[in-house]
Amino acid sequence: MSVLVTGGAGYIGSHMVLELLARNEDVVVIDNLCTGNAWAVPAGATFYRADIGDAQALETIFSAHDIEAVIHFAGLIVVPDSVERPLDYYGENTCKSRVLIAHALAAGVRHFIFSSSAAVYGAPGLEPVVETAPFAPESPYGASKMMTELMLRDVSAVNPEFRSFCLRYFNVAGADPKMRAGQSSGRSTHLIKIAAEAATGKRDRVQVFGDDFETPDGTCVRDYVHVTDLARAHFGALDYLRRGGASMAVNCGSGSGYSVREVIAAVKAVSGVDFPVERAPRRAGDAAMIVADSTLARDVLGWAPEYGDLETIITHAIEWERRLAARQSRA
Ligand code: UFG
């Protein structure tokens, strides 16, 4: 029996493959390499360079392997791009997920784990958000994730053998503590990645998008979760489904909020580099504060972040950035 990881050449997917291999699972990866890298697929997994919307490729994979579970990460993730190119996001994230779900169902897959997002909540307010908060996505990206959650909910309702688990990520950051994987996409908008790039000389400054929000220091507050902890939460979800757990969706965050200025100060402190920081206008669609209530993940999965403190997340992100620069200068 095998686990199929879509997007296994990408940031979170590659960490998931490491987690599965460490637990002696047989892992199959499908990735079209539109943002991922073939070198990022951990050795030991069977890799197919193909698109999840390619029915022929899916037929090949599902007939060549006895896939018991799918963990679905493949998709586009840049929120401002989704506002500019909504149909691309609905096409890649929603329509192709539908193709994948249909093939998984036809192949008798029993467990489907999905990479969802806090973006399904939109701007939930200043209190930690719980899973019962209504869907209110404010970008096509968030809406594309919400639609896939709804497809899974509805398919699970009429196919009792097919159960799904959606993990709504907050701000994922950091890198594998053993430095076997990290965030390598050249087009990241993520604050910790960008500040780590500034700390390692890849950019000359960091912009703070808005400092007049209703938060303690005026900059946006986010909940940062270490990518390795997140991969472990997915394994917990797989274990939960294998034990017969019902379909559900849970938040995955640390429960602590840090402002943009606090993150930048921590990156400077950890790296010892005092890079320039400048004020910039608010970025469209940014909510003042998004912090997870992760009680449900703790109760259902027994999950608690192991690398939850901000310094650890930043230390790993900076170290990965240095390794990536060394790899790129060799190439
Ligand atoms: N920010 C800056 N400067 C930068 C980059 C980011 O000030 O150069 C700020 C943003 O304005 C925001 C905060 O840092 O206030 C965090 O921004 P990120 O881009 O790191 O992350 P987001 O909170 O916008 O987005 C994350 C995920 C999305 C997901 C969303 C859900 O990246 O995939 O959380 O809330 F949809």
PDB file of C-alpha atoms in Angstrom, residues 23 195 325:
ATOM      1  CA  ARG A  23       7.781   6.178   9.158  1.00  0.00           C
ATOM      2  CA  ALA A 195      13.450  38.608   5.711  1.00  0.00           C
ATOM      3  CA  ALA A 325      22.554  30.142  -2.032  1.00  0.00           C
TER       4      ALA A 325
END
